[in-house]
Amino acid sequence: MKDFGSEVPMVNTDELAIAIAKGENIEAVALAQKLLDLGLDLETMVEAGPTKALESLSNKCNTDEFCLLEILLAGRAMMDVMEQVVSRHADFSAMVEAQNRPSFVLGTIKGDMHDLGKNVVAMMLKLEGYHVIDLGKDVEPAKFIQVAVKEQASFIGVSSLITTTIPAIKQVRALATQAGLDHIKVLAGGAVLRQAEPHHLNVDFVAQNVFHLLRYLRGECGEKP
């Protein structure tokens, strides 16, 4: 990750992550726009703001130090930043009409009720031109496969913020293979999964963040999706 402070010395980028985590949506949108106006690139802004805030929230989720209202307000602030700032400044050179792109089945795995990160990914994939089928949260492994077959999907994206869901994540590829769907790429992402190797999760790719996922889909990660 870049040194945010050296990139934009006039603004403390931590303020954006704090505003999002506190659910201060109006302030978060203003700070995000200010950072871009001062020359911070879009990817770094997202990493310094929404991604960093999501990491702090996921830490609370794993230690039971959170309340539902806090998560809901943070989610609103995060999506306001994504919809009101990021979507307006995103320059997706690879973007094409949605019908020309493969379908992407996305969801948070069974046992996890968190969907902030998943929602950010869904929005960015749609901006990129993918047809996204969002299954929501607490999704059974078999559900991913059922919908992938129905939608003739090329990708399955599995999100999680909880380590105890890893056995369920591993089931997705196994079920896809049983169904004769080896051609479908199974991708995983989420704060607690970043240190895992793909073979440990029985998936094709582990995204460090949403931009890492987009680079993979564009064939820019040294692997062909």
PDB file of C-alpha atoms in Angstrom:
ATOM      1  CA  MET A   1       0.000   0.000   0.000  1.00  0.00           C
ATOM      2  CA  LYS A   2       1.218   3.484  -0.792  1.00  0.00           C
ATOM      3  CA  ASP A   3       2.345   6.128   1.686  1.00  0.00           C
ATOM      4  CA  PHE A   4      -0.812   8.180   1.669  1.00  0.00           C
ATOM      5  CA  GLY A   5       0.672  10.954   3.790  1.00  0.00           C
ATOM      6  CA  SER A   6       3.500  11.650   1.333  1.00  0.00           C
ATOM      7  CA  GLU A   7       1.108  11.626  -1.613  1.00  0.00           C
ATOM      8  CA  VAL A   8      -1.207  14.315  -0.231  1.00  0.00           C
ATOM      9  CA  PRO A   9       0.503  16.112   2.673  1.00  0.00           C
ATOM     10  CA  MET A  10      -2.289  18.681   3.054  1.00  0.00           C
ATOM     11  CA  VAL A  11      -4.859  16.072   4.049  1.00  0.00           C
ATOM     12  CA  ASN A  12      -4.773  13.302   6.627  1.00  0.00           C
ATOM     13  CA  THR A  13      -6.296  10.379   4.767  1.00  0.00           C
ATOM     14  CA  ASP A  14      -7.025   8.639   8.063  1.00  0.00           C
ATOM     15  CA  GLU A  15      -9.860  11.134   8.477  1.00  0.00           C
ATOM     16  CA  LEU A  16     -11.725   9.512   5.588  1.00  0.00           C
ATOM     17  CA  ALA A  17     -11.508   6.008   7.051  1.00  0.00           C
ATOM     18  CA  ILE A  18     -12.557   7.319  10.462  1.00  0.00           C
ATOM     19  CA  ALA A  19     -15.540   9.200   9.011  1.00  0.00           C
ATOM     20  CA  ILE A  20     -16.724   6.082   7.196  1.00  0.00           C
ATOM     21  CA  ALA A  21     -16.255   3.834  10.221  1.00  0.00           C
ATOM     22  CA  LYS A  22     -18.237   6.319  12.338  1.00  0.00           C
ATOM     23  CA  GLY A  23     -21.027   6.422   9.761  1.00  0.00           C
ATOM     24  CA  GLU A  24     -20.571  10.125   9.022  1.00  0.00           C
ATOM     25  CA  ASN A  25     -21.634   9.825   5.398  1.00  0.00           C
ATOM     26  CA  ILE A  26     -21.811  13.509   4.453  1.00  0.00           C
ATOM     27  CA  GLU A  27     -18.355  14.210   5.857  1.00  0.00           C
ATOM     28  CA  ALA A  28     -16.963  11.047   4.241  1.00  0.00           C
ATOM     29  CA  VAL A  29     -18.221  12.041   0.788  1.00  0.00           C
ATOM     30  CA  ALA A  30     -16.744  15.543   1.166  1.00  0.00           C
ATOM     31  CA  LEU A  31     -13.367  14.181   2.323  1.00  0.00           C
ATOM     32  CA  ALA A  32     -13.209  11.638  -0.497  1.00  0.00           C
ATOM     33  CA  GLN A  33     -13.914  14.317  -3.087  1.00  0.00           C
ATOM     34  CA  LYS A  34     -11.332  16.637  -1.504  1.00  0.00           C
ATOM     35  CA  LEU A  35      -8.648  13.962  -1.683  1.00  0.00           C
ATOM     36  CA  LEU A  36      -9.278  13.457  -5.393  1.00  0.00           C
ATOM     37  CA  ASP A  37      -9.356  17.198  -6.026  1.00  0.00           C
ATOM     38  CA  LEU A  38      -5.931  17.460  -4.382  1.00  0.00           C
ATOM     39  CA  GLY A  39      -4.515  14.860  -6.739  1.00  0.00           C
ATOM     40  CA  LEU A  40      -4.764  11.562  -4.895  1.00  0.00           C
ATOM     41  CA  ASP A  41      -5.432   8.765  -7.356  1.00  0.00           C
ATOM     42  CA  LEU A  42      -8.724   6.890  -7.171  1.00  0.00           C
ATOM     43  CA  GLU A  43      -7.307   3.519  -6.166  1.00  0.00           C
ATOM     44  CA  THR A  44      -5.266   4.963  -3.313  1.00  0.00           C
ATOM     45  CA  MET A  45      -8.276   6.927  -2.086  1.00  0.00           C
ATOM     46  CA  VAL A  46     -10.382   3.773  -1.986  1.00  0.00           C
ATOM     47  CA  GLU A  47      -7.627   1.906  -0.147  1.00  0.00           C
ATOM     48  CA  ALA A  48      -7.166   4.773   2.329  1.00  0.00           C
ATOM     49  CA  GLY A  49     -10.893   5.217   2.923  1.00  0.00           C
ATOM     50  CA  PRO A  50     -13.441   2.437   2.279  1.00  0.00           C
ATOM     51  CA  THR A  51     -10.915  -0.409   2.393  1.00  0.00           C
ATOM     52  CA  LYS A  52      -9.212   0.783   5.573  1.00  0.00           C
ATOM     53  CA  ALA A  53     -12.575   1.426   7.239  1.00  0.00           C
ATOM     54  CA  LEU A  54     -13.739  -2.051   6.246  1.00  0.00           C
ATOM     55  CA  GLU A  55     -10.631  -3.568   7.818  1.00  0.00           C
ATOM     56  CA  SER A  56     -11.271  -1.763  11.110  1.00  0.00           C
ATOM     57  CA  LEU A  57     -14.879  -2.915  11.117  1.00  0.00           C
ATOM     58  CA  SER A  58     -13.911  -6.494  10.309  1.00  0.00           C
ATOM     59  CA  ASN A  59     -11.540  -6.496  13.287  1.00  0.00           C
ATOM     60  CA  LYS A  60     -14.438  -5.481  15.523  1.00  0.00           C
ATOM     61  CA  CYS A  61     -16.643  -8.119  13.963  1.00  0.00           C
ATOM     62  CA  ASN A  62     -14.134 -10.826  14.827  1.00  0.00           C
ATOM     63  CA  THR A  63     -13.876  -9.666  18.454  1.00  0.00           C
ATOM     64  CA  ASP A  64     -17.591  -9.016  18.962  1.00  0.00           C
ATOM     65  CA  GLU A  65     -16.867  -5.333  19.641  1.00  0.00           C
ATOM     66  CA  PHE A  66     -19.559  -3.875  17.434  1.00  0.00           C
ATOM     67  CA  CYS A  67     -23.240  -3.091  17.316  1.00  0.00           C
ATOM     68  CA  LEU A  68     -25.610  -3.518  14.387  1.00  0.00           C
ATOM     69  CA  LEU A  69     -26.368   0.207  14.143  1.00  0.00           C
ATOM     70  CA  GLU A  70     -22.653   0.985  13.854  1.00  0.00           C
ATOM     71  CA  ILE A  71     -22.295  -1.448  10.963  1.00  0.00           C
ATOM     72  CA  LEU A  72     -25.389  -0.108   9.197  1.00  0.00           C
ATOM     73  CA  LEU A  73     -24.261   3.510   9.462  1.00  0.00           C
ATOM     74  CA  ALA A  74     -20.747   2.645   8.292  1.00  0.00           C
ATOM     75  CA  GLY A  75     -22.230   0.735   5.380  1.00  0.00           C
ATOM     76  CA  ARG A  76     -24.301   3.736   4.355  1.00  0.00           C
ATOM     77  CA  ALA A  77     -21.263   6.024   4.519  1.00  0.00           C
ATOM     78  CA  MET A  78     -19.146   3.581   2.537  1.00  0.00           C
ATOM     79  CA  MET A  79     -21.705   3.153  -0.235  1.00  0.00           C
ATOM     80  CA  ASP A  80     -22.312   6.918  -0.413  1.00  0.00           C
ATOM     81  CA  VAL A  81     -18.588   7.405  -1.056  1.00  0.00           C
ATOM     82  CA  MET A  82     -18.602   4.679  -3.694  1.00  0.00           C
ATOM     83  CA  GLU A  83     -21.756   5.897  -5.442  1.00  0.00           C
ATOM     84  CA  GLN A  84     -21.317   9.656  -5.155  1.00  0.00           C
ATOM     85  CA  VAL A  85     -17.556   9.894  -5.640  1.00  0.00           C
ATOM     86  CA  VAL A  86     -15.895   6.733  -6.916  1.00  0.00           C
ATOM     87  CA  SER A  87     -18.446   5.922  -9.625  1.00  0.00           C
ATOM     88  CA  ARG A  88     -18.214   9.464 -10.992  1.00  0.00           C
ATOM     89  CA  HIS A  89     -14.430   9.456 -11.203  1.00  0.00           C
ATOM     90  CA  ALA A  90     -13.802   5.868 -12.286  1.00  0.00           C
ATOM     91  CA  ASP A  91     -12.159   5.643 -15.687  1.00  0.00           C
ATOM     92  CA  PHE A  92     -12.760   2.088 -16.791  1.00  0.00           C
ATOM     93  CA  SER A  93     -11.033   1.876 -20.150  1.00  0.00           C
ATOM     94  CA  ALA A  94     -11.998  -1.778 -20.416  1.00  0.00           C
ATOM     95  CA  MET A  95     -15.677  -1.089 -19.788  1.00  0.00           C
ATOM     96  CA  VAL A  96     -18.064  -2.443 -22.418  1.00  0.00           C
ATOM     97  CA  GLU A  97     -21.766  -3.113 -22.642  1.00  0.00           C
ATOM     98  CA  ALA A  98     -22.887  -5.490 -19.892  1.00  0.00           C
ATOM     99  CA  GLN A  99     -24.302  -8.003 -22.341  1.00  0.00           C
ATOM    100  CA  ASN A 100     -20.814  -8.472 -23.813  1.00  0.00           C
ATOM    101  CA  ARG A 101     -19.325  -9.414 -20.466  1.00  0.00           C
ATOM    102  CA  PRO A 102     -19.669 -12.721 -18.587  1.00  0.00           C
ATOM    103  CA  SER A 103     -22.018 -13.183 -15.676  1.00  0.00           C
ATOM    104  CA  PHE A 104     -20.523 -12.984 -12.194  1.00  0.00           C
ATOM    105  CA  VAL A 105     -22.248 -14.733  -9.259  1.00  0.00           C
ATOM    106  CA  LEU A 106     -21.325 -12.993  -6.027  1.00  0.00           C
ATOM    107  CA  GLY A 107     -22.172 -13.526  -2.374  1.00  0.00           C
ATOM    108  CA  THR A 108     -21.003 -13.712   1.229  1.00  0.00           C
ATOM    109  CA  ILE A 109     -20.516 -17.330   2.267  1.00  0.00           C
ATOM    110  CA  LYS A 110     -22.685 -19.254   4.756  1.00  0.00           C
ATOM    111  CA  GLY A 111     -21.940 -18.299   8.348  1.00  0.00           C
ATOM    112  CA  ASP A 112     -21.085 -14.677   7.594  1.00  0.00           C
ATOM    113  CA  MET A 113     -23.696 -11.906   7.773  1.00  0.00           C
ATOM    114  CA  HIS A 114     -21.376  -9.073   6.705  1.00  0.00           C
ATOM    115  CA  ASP A 115     -21.790  -7.608   3.243  1.00  0.00           C
ATOM    116  CA  LEU A 116     -20.081  -4.200   3.127  1.00  0.00           C
ATOM    117  CA  GLY A 117     -17.060  -5.391   1.166  1.00  0.00           C
ATOM    118  CA  LYS A 118     -19.209  -7.555  -1.052  1.00  0.00           C
ATOM    119  CA  ASN A 119     -21.424  -4.584  -1.881  1.00  0.00           C
ATOM    120  CA  VAL A 120     -18.419  -2.507  -2.918  1.00  0.00           C
ATOM    121  CA  VAL A 121     -17.210  -5.309  -5.187  1.00  0.00           C
ATOM    122  CA  ALA A 122     -20.668  -5.695  -6.724  1.00  0.00           C
ATOM    123  CA  MET A 123     -20.828  -2.016  -7.609  1.00  0.00           C
ATOM    124  CA  MET A 124     -17.345  -1.928  -9.118  1.00  0.00           C
ATOM    125  CA  LEU A 125     -18.026  -5.044 -11.187  1.00  0.00           C
ATOM    126  CA  LYS A 126     -21.190  -3.464 -12.546  1.00  0.00           C
ATOM    127  CA  LEU A 127     -19.243  -0.327 -13.457  1.00  0.00           C
ATOM    128  CA  GLU A 128     -16.768  -2.552 -15.236  1.00  0.00           C
ATOM    129  CA  GLY A 129     -19.627  -3.951 -17.306  1.00  0.00           C
ATOM    130  CA  TYR A 130     -20.179  -7.362 -15.724  1.00  0.00           C
ATOM    131  CA  HIS A 131     -23.628  -8.843 -15.263  1.00  0.00           C
ATOM    132  CA  VAL A 132     -23.614  -9.324 -11.476  1.00  0.00           C
ATOM    133  CA  ILE A 133     -25.964 -11.701  -9.710  1.00  0.00           C
ATOM    134  CA  ASP A 134     -25.713 -10.720  -6.039  1.00  0.00           C
ATOM    135  CA  LEU A 135     -26.866 -13.542  -3.764  1.00  0.00           C
ATOM    136  CA  GLY A 136     -26.524 -11.451  -0.615  1.00  0.00           C
ATOM    137  CA  LYS A 137     -25.064 -12.847   2.599  1.00  0.00           C
ATOM    138  CA  ASP A 138     -25.068 -16.148   4.515  1.00  0.00           C
ATOM    139  CA  VAL A 139     -25.157 -18.044   1.213  1.00  0.00           C
ATOM    140  CA  GLU A 140     -24.949 -21.837   1.159  1.00  0.00           C
ATOM    141  CA  PRO A 141     -22.067 -23.165  -1.011  1.00  0.00           C
ATOM    142  CA  ALA A 142     -24.534 -25.121  -3.147  1.00  0.00           C
ATOM    143  CA  LYS A 143     -26.483 -21.940  -3.916  1.00  0.00           C
ATOM    144  CA  PHE A 144     -23.485 -20.451  -5.724  1.00  0.00           C
ATOM    145  CA  ILE A 145     -23.399 -23.483  -7.991  1.00  0.00           C
ATOM    146  CA  GLN A 146     -27.144 -23.571  -8.636  1.00  0.00           C
ATOM    147  CA  VAL A 147     -27.220 -19.933  -9.702  1.00  0.00           C
ATOM    148  CA  ALA A 148     -24.010 -20.228 -11.728  1.00  0.00           C
ATOM    149  CA  VAL A 149     -25.592 -23.036 -13.750  1.00  0.00           C
ATOM    150  CA  LYS A 150     -28.842 -21.110 -14.241  1.00  0.00           C
ATOM    151  CA  GLU A 151     -27.066 -17.887 -15.272  1.00  0.00           C
ATOM    152  CA  GLN A 152     -24.334 -19.625 -17.273  1.00  0.00           C
ATOM    153  CA  ALA A 153     -21.831 -17.680 -15.214  1.00  0.00           C
ATOM    154  CA  SER A 154     -18.117 -17.563 -15.852  1.00  0.00           C
ATOM    155  CA  PHE A 155     -17.153 -16.441 -12.346  1.00  0.00           C
ATOM    156  CA  ILE A 156     -18.177 -17.134  -8.761  1.00  0.00           C
ATOM    157  CA  GLY A 157     -17.050 -14.616  -6.159  1.00  0.00           C
ATOM    158  CA  VAL A 158     -17.072 -15.653  -2.495  1.00  0.00           C
ATOM    159  CA  SER A 159     -16.678 -13.032   0.226  1.00  0.00           C
ATOM    160  CA  SER A 160     -15.993 -13.509   3.927  1.00  0.00           C
ATOM    161  CA  LEU A 161     -14.756 -11.593   6.963  1.00  0.00           C
ATOM    162  CA  ILE A 162     -14.753 -14.579   9.330  1.00  0.00           C
ATOM    163  CA  THR A 163     -12.097 -17.303   9.454  1.00  0.00           C
ATOM    164  CA  THR A 164     -14.571 -19.972  10.567  1.00  0.00           C
ATOM    165  CA  THR A 165     -16.187 -19.863   7.124  1.00  0.00           C
ATOM    166  CA  ILE A 166     -13.105 -21.224   5.350  1.00  0.00           C
ATOM    167  CA  PRO A 167     -14.394 -24.844   5.275  1.00  0.00           C
ATOM    168  CA  ALA A 168     -17.550 -23.610   3.537  1.00  0.00           C
ATOM    169  CA  ILE A 169     -15.484 -21.613   1.035  1.00  0.00           C
ATOM    170  CA  LYS A 170     -13.527 -24.750   0.154  1.00  0.00           C
ATOM    171  CA  GLN A 171     -16.786 -26.507  -0.682  1.00  0.00           C
ATOM    172  CA  VAL A 172     -17.634 -24.145  -3.547  1.00  0.00           C
ATOM    173  CA  ARG A 173     -14.941 -25.433  -5.923  1.00  0.00           C
ATOM    174  CA  ALA A 174     -15.571 -29.021  -4.889  1.00  0.00           C
ATOM    175  CA  LEU A 175     -19.279 -28.656  -5.693  1.00  0.00           C
ATOM    176  CA  ALA A 176     -18.493 -26.936  -8.978  1.00  0.00           C
ATOM    177  CA  THR A 177     -16.245 -29.832  -9.980  1.00  0.00           C
ATOM    178  CA  GLN A 178     -18.945 -32.354  -9.062  1.00  0.00           C
ATOM    179  CA  ALA A 179     -21.340 -30.431 -11.303  1.00  0.00           C
ATOM    180  CA  GLY A 180     -18.880 -30.471 -14.211  1.00  0.00           C
ATOM    181  CA  LEU A 181     -18.197 -26.749 -13.931  1.00  0.00           C
ATOM    182  CA  ASP A 182     -14.410 -26.745 -13.885  1.00  0.00           C
ATOM    183  CA  HIS A 183     -14.461 -23.933 -16.453  1.00  0.00           C
ATOM    184  CA  ILE A 184     -15.949 -21.529 -13.900  1.00  0.00           C
ATOM    185  CA  LYS A 185     -13.390 -19.500 -11.984  1.00  0.00           C
ATOM    186  CA  VAL A 186     -13.976 -19.421  -8.223  1.00  0.00           C
ATOM    187  CA  LEU A 187     -12.595 -16.250  -6.645  1.00  0.00           C
ATOM    188  CA  ALA A 188     -12.396 -15.290  -2.974  1.00  0.00           C
ATOM    189  CA  GLY A 189     -11.908 -12.058  -1.093  1.00  0.00           C
ATOM    190  CA  GLY A 190     -12.230 -10.448   2.316  1.00  0.00           C
ATOM    191  CA  ALA A 191      -9.956  -9.083   5.022  1.00  0.00           C
ATOM    192  CA  VAL A 192      -9.300 -12.406   6.744  1.00  0.00           C
ATOM    193  CA  LEU A 193      -8.610 -14.250   3.478  1.00  0.00           C
ATOM    194  CA  ARG A 194      -5.885 -12.007   2.090  1.00  0.00           C
ATOM    195  CA  GLN A 195      -3.001 -13.995   3.558  1.00  0.00           C
ATOM    196  CA  ALA A 196      -4.340 -17.314   2.274  1.00  0.00           C
ATOM    197  CA  GLU A 197      -2.992 -18.973  -0.850  1.00  0.00           C
ATOM    198  CA  PRO A 198      -5.607 -19.978  -3.442  1.00  0.00           C
ATOM    199  CA  HIS A 199      -4.925 -23.685  -2.964  1.00  0.00           C
ATOM    200  CA  HIS A 200      -5.565 -23.366   0.773  1.00  0.00           C
ATOM    201  CA  LEU A 201      -9.073 -22.092   0.025  1.00  0.00           C
ATOM    202  CA  ASN A 202      -9.556 -24.372  -2.982  1.00  0.00           C
ATOM    203  CA  VAL A 203     -10.155 -21.373  -5.260  1.00  0.00           C
ATOM    204  CA  ASP A 204      -8.576 -19.974  -8.402  1.00  0.00           C
ATOM    205  CA  PHE A 205      -7.696 -16.530  -7.090  1.00  0.00           C
ATOM    206  CA  VAL A 206      -7.634 -14.558  -3.823  1.00  0.00           C
ATOM    207  CA  ALA A 207      -8.200 -10.824  -4.271  1.00  0.00           C
ATOM    208  CA  GLN A 208      -6.387  -8.450  -1.947  1.00  0.00           C
ATOM    209  CA  ASN A 209      -8.935  -5.729  -2.687  1.00  0.00           C
ATOM    210  CA  VAL A 210     -11.464  -4.792  -5.361  1.00  0.00           C
ATOM    211  CA  PHE A 211      -8.843  -3.261  -7.673  1.00  0.00           C
ATOM    212  CA  HIS A 212      -6.711  -6.381  -7.419  1.00  0.00           C
ATOM    213  CA  LEU A 213      -9.788  -8.331  -8.518  1.00  0.00           C
ATOM    214  CA  LEU A 214     -10.389  -6.008 -11.463  1.00  0.00           C
ATOM    215  CA  ARG A 215      -6.756  -6.320 -12.556  1.00  0.00           C
ATOM    216  CA  TYR A 216      -7.077 -10.107 -12.435  1.00  0.00           C
ATOM    217  CA  LEU A 217     -10.231 -10.018 -14.556  1.00  0.00           C
ATOM    218  CA  ARG A 218      -8.421  -7.819 -17.063  1.00  0.00           C
ATOM    219  CA  GLY A 219      -5.568 -10.329 -17.219  1.00  0.00           C
ATOM    220  CA  GLU A 220      -3.103  -7.982 -15.546  1.00  0.00           C
ATOM    221  CA  CYS A 221      -2.046 -10.223 -12.652  1.00  0.00           C
ATOM    222  CA  GLY A 222       0.097 -12.680 -14.544  1.00  0.00           C
ATOM    223  CA  GLU A 223      -2.788 -15.129 -14.714  1.00  0.00           C
ATOM    224  CA  LYS A 224      -5.499 -15.489 -17.299  1.00  0.00           C
ATOM    225  CA  PRO A 225      -8.966 -15.461 -15.749  1.00  0.00           C
TER     226      PRO A 225
END
